[in-house]
Coordinates of C-alpha atoms in Angstrom, one line a residue:
X1 CA -23.4 243.6 83.3
X2 CA -21.3 245.9 81.2
X3 CA -20.3 245.1 77.6
X4 CA -17.1 245.9 75.8
X5 CA -17.3 247.6 72.5
X6 CA -15.0 246.1 69.9
X7 CA -14.2 247.1 66.3
X8 CA -13.8 244.3 63.8
X9 CA -12.2 244.7 60.4
X10 CA -14.1 242.9 57.6
X11 CA -11.8 242.4 54.6
X12 CA -13.1 244.5 51.7
X13 CA -15.9 246.0 53.7
X14 CA -14.3 248.1 56.4
X15 CA -14.9 248.2 60.1
X16 CA -17.9 247.1 62.1
X17 CA -18.9 247.3 65.7
X18 CA -19.2 244.4 68.1
X19 CA -20.3 243.9 71.7
X20 CA -18.6 241.5 74.1
X21 CA -20.6 240.4 77.1
X22 CA -18.6 238.0 79.2
X23 CA -19.8 236.8 82.7
X24 CA -17.1 236.0 85.2
X25 CA -18.2 232.4 85.3
X26 CA -18.3 232.0 81.6
X27 CA -18.1 228.4 80.3
X28 CA -18.3 229.2 76.6
X29 CA -18.6 232.1 74.2
X30 CA -21.3 232.4 71.5
X31 CA -20.7 234.4 68.4
X32 CA -24.1 235.9 67.8
X33 CA -25.2 237.3 64.4
X34 CA -28.3 239.5 64.0
X35 CA -31.2 239.1 61.7
X36 CA -31.7 240.9 58.4
X37 CA -34.0 243.7 59.6
X38 CA -32.5 244.7 63.0
X39 CA -29.0 245.1 64.3
X40 CA -27.0 243.7 67.2
X41 CA -28.7 246.1 69.7
X42 CA -32.2 245.0 68.9
X43 CA -34.3 244.1 72.0
X44 CA -34.3 240.4 71.0
X45 CA -30.5 240.3 70.8
X46 CA -30.2 242.2 74.1
X47 CA -32.7 239.8 75.9
X48 CA -31.0 236.7 74.6
X49 CA -27.5 238.0 75.5
X50 CA -28.6 238.9 79.0
X51 CA -30.2 235.5 79.6
X52 CA -27.2 233.6 78.2
X53 CA -24.9 235.6 80.6
X54 CA -27.2 234.3 83.4
X55 CA -26.4 230.7 82.5
X56 CA -22.6 231.3 82.1
X57 CA -22.5 231.9 78.4
X58 CA -20.7 234.9 77.0
X59 CA -21.8 236.5 73.7
X60 CA -20.0 238.4 71.0
X61 CA -22.6 240.3 69.0
X62 CA -21.6 242.1 65.8
X63 CA -23.0 244.3 63.1
X64 CA -23.0 243.3 59.4
X65 CA -21.6 246.2 57.3
X66 CA -24.9 247.3 55.8
X67 CA -26.4 247.7 59.3
X68 CA -23.3 249.5 60.4
X69 CA -23.9 252.0 57.5
X70 CA -27.6 252.4 58.4
X71 CA -28.7 250.7 55.3
X72 CA -31.8 248.4 55.1
X73 CA -30.4 246.3 52.3
X74 CA -28.2 243.4 53.3
X75 CA -24.7 243.1 51.9
X76 CA -23.8 240.6 49.2
X77 CA -23.3 237.1 50.5
X78 CA -19.5 237.2 50.3
X79 CA -19.5 240.2 52.6
X80 CA -21.9 238.7 55.0
X81 CA -19.7 235.5 55.2
X82 CA -16.6 237.5 55.6
X83 CA -18.2 239.3 58.5
X84 CA -19.0 236.0 60.2
X85 CA -15.4 234.9 59.8
X86 CA -14.1 238.2 61.2
X87 CA -16.2 237.8 64.3
X88 CA -15.2 234.2 64.8
X89 CA -11.5 235.1 64.3
X90 CA -11.8 237.9 67.0
X91 CA -13.5 235.5 69.4
X92 CA -10.9 232.8 68.8
X93 CA -8.1 235.3 69.5
X94 CA -9.8 236.5 72.7
X95 CA -10.6 233.3 74.5
X96 CA -9.7 229.7 75.1
X97 CA -13.3 228.9 76.2
X98 CA -15.4 226.6 74.1
X99 CA -16.6 228.6 71.1
X100 CA -20.1 228.3 69.6
X101 CA -21.6 230.4 66.7
X102 CA -24.9 231.1 65.1
X103 CA -27.5 233.8 65.3
X104 CA -31.0 235.1 64.8
X105 CA -32.5 234.3 61.4
X106 CA -30.2 235.6 58.7
X107 CA -27.2 235.8 61.1
X108 CA -27.7 232.1 61.8
X109 CA -28.0 231.1 58.2
X110 CA -24.9 233.1 57.2
X111 CA -23.0 231.3 60.0
X112 CA -24.1 227.9 58.7
X113 CA -23.2 228.8 55.2
X114 CA -19.7 229.9 56.3
X115 CA -19.2 226.7 58.2
X116 CA -20.3 224.6 55.3
X117 CA -17.9 226.4 52.9
X118 CA -14.9 226.1 55.2
X119 CA -14.9 225.2 58.9
X120 CA -14.9 228.2 61.2
X121 CA -11.7 227.9 63.3
X122 CA -12.4 226.8 66.8
X123 CA -16.2 226.7 66.5
X124 CA -17.4 223.5 68.1
X125 CA -21.2 223.9 67.7
X126 CA -23.8 226.0 65.9
X127 CA -27.0 227.2 67.5
X128 CA -29.8 229.0 65.6
X129 CA -32.7 231.2 66.9
X130 CA -35.4 231.0 64.2
X131 CA -33.7 229.5 61.1
X132 CA -35.0 231.1 57.9
X133 CA -35.7 228.3 55.4
X134 CA -37.5 230.4 52.9
X135 CA -39.4 233.7 52.4
X136 CA -42.7 234.1 54.1
X137 CA -45.5 232.2 52.3
X138 CA -43.1 230.5 49.9
X139 CA -42.2 227.1 51.5
X140 CA -39.0 225.5 50.1
X141 CA -35.8 223.9 51.4
X142 CA -33.2 225.1 48.8
X143 CA -31.7 227.5 51.3
X144 CA -30.9 224.6 53.6
X145 CA -29.1 222.4 51.1
X146 CA -25.7 223.4 52.5
X147 CA -26.5 222.0 55.9
X148 CA -25.4 218.6 54.7
X149 CA -21.9 220.1 54.5
X150 CA -21.8 221.3 58.1
X151 CA -19.6 219.1 60.2
X152 CA -20.4 220.2 63.7
X153 CA -23.4 219.5 65.9
X154 CA -26.3 222.0 65.4
X155 CA -29.3 223.1 67.5
X156 CA -32.3 224.7 65.9
X157 CA -34.6 226.7 68.2
X158 CA -37.7 227.1 66.0
X159 CA -41.1 228.7 66.8
X160 CA -44.1 226.5 66.3
X161 CA -45.7 229.2 64.0
X162 CA -42.5 230.3 62.2
X163 CA -43.6 231.6 58.8
X164 CA -40.1 231.3 57.5
X165 CA -39.6 227.7 58.4
X166 CA -42.3 225.5 59.8
X167 CA -40.8 222.9 62.2
X168 CA -42.1 220.0 60.2
X169 CA -40.4 221.3 57.1
X170 CA -37.2 221.9 59.0
X171 CA -37.3 218.5 60.5
X172 CA -37.5 216.9 57.0
X173 CA -34.3 218.8 56.1
X174 CA -32.5 217.8 59.2
X175 CA -33.3 214.1 58.7
X176 CA -30.9 214.2 55.8
X177 CA -27.9 216.0 57.3
X178 CA -24.7 214.2 58.4
X179 CA -23.8 216.1 61.5
X180 CA -25.9 215.7 64.7
X181 CA -28.8 218.1 64.5
X182 CA -31.4 218.8 67.2
X183 CA -34.6 220.6 66.6
X184 CA -36.4 222.2 69.6
X185 CA -39.9 223.6 68.9
X186 CA -41.0 226.5 70.9
X187 CA -44.8 226.2 71.4
X188 CA -46.9 229.1 70.2
X189 CA -43.9 231.2 69.0
X190 CA -43.6 232.8 65.6
X191 CA -40.4 233.7 63.8
X192 CA -39.7 236.6 66.1
X193 CA -40.5 234.4 69.1
X194 CA -43.7 236.3 69.8
X195 CA -46.8 234.7 71.0
X196 CA -50.6 235.3 71.0
X197 CA -52.8 235.6 74.1
X198 CA -54.5 232.4 73.2
X199 CA -51.2 230.5 73.2
X200 CA -51.2 230.8 77.0
X201 CA -47.6 232.0 77.4
X202 CA -45.6 235.1 76.9
X203 CA -42.7 236.0 74.6
X204 CA -40.6 236.2 77.8
X205 CA -41.4 232.6 78.6
X206 CA -40.4 231.6 75.1
X207 CA -37.0 233.2 75.5
X208 CA -36.5 231.6 78.9
X209 CA -37.2 228.2 77.3
X210 CA -35.0 228.9 74.4
X211 CA -32.0 229.9 76.5
X212 CA -32.6 227.0 79.0
X213 CA -32.5 224.6 76.0
X214 CA -29.3 226.3 74.7
X215 CA -27.7 225.9 78.2
X216 CA -28.7 222.2 78.5
X217 CA -27.5 221.4 75.0
X218 CA -24.1 223.0 75.6
X219 CA -23.6 221.7 79.1
X220 CA -20.2 220.0 79.2
X221 CA -19.4 220.9 75.6
X222 CA -15.7 221.3 75.0
X223 CA -14.8 220.1 78.5

């Protein structure tokens, strides 16, 4: 399936590139931010977007400005949040389909921060692929304090071995939020959704499960 290349204007940070993949039977559009270390064309982002298209979900992937410039250092938080808002605004202007937002790791966390600060126009649900609660080896929950201010349902697709957010720790956070929050644990998966041979399953199977869960959780949403 072909993708349309868009250009988004991020106030104060210039233009960034975005990719729209929209299946003909689309029942929703997911605004999909990338992780800190890899851009929107990373194999993980491609694989998820392709699988989502197969279950009737369009995707709008976008670059954060630092990645657009080829830098490895993420932008300051205000720039990252402005980028999320620019992508959501473009999606809202493009379609009347139910709109969902989130992303992989940092992209997901910036989306939840933006939603907590001021609701993202038109966004009905947030979905996260590997939510980053903390730096590797430094368990804490401070980065998730804002989730109590999110006012839309949330789905967390978290690897069983996620070194940036163990499911048990994430579950303790979600127990205290106000909006409906669902945690789905992907057996054997790490933060990148990779598995080991002894886990008895492949990374491809993990992605299939994650997308199937996404599809089931959004079925009928916004209808």
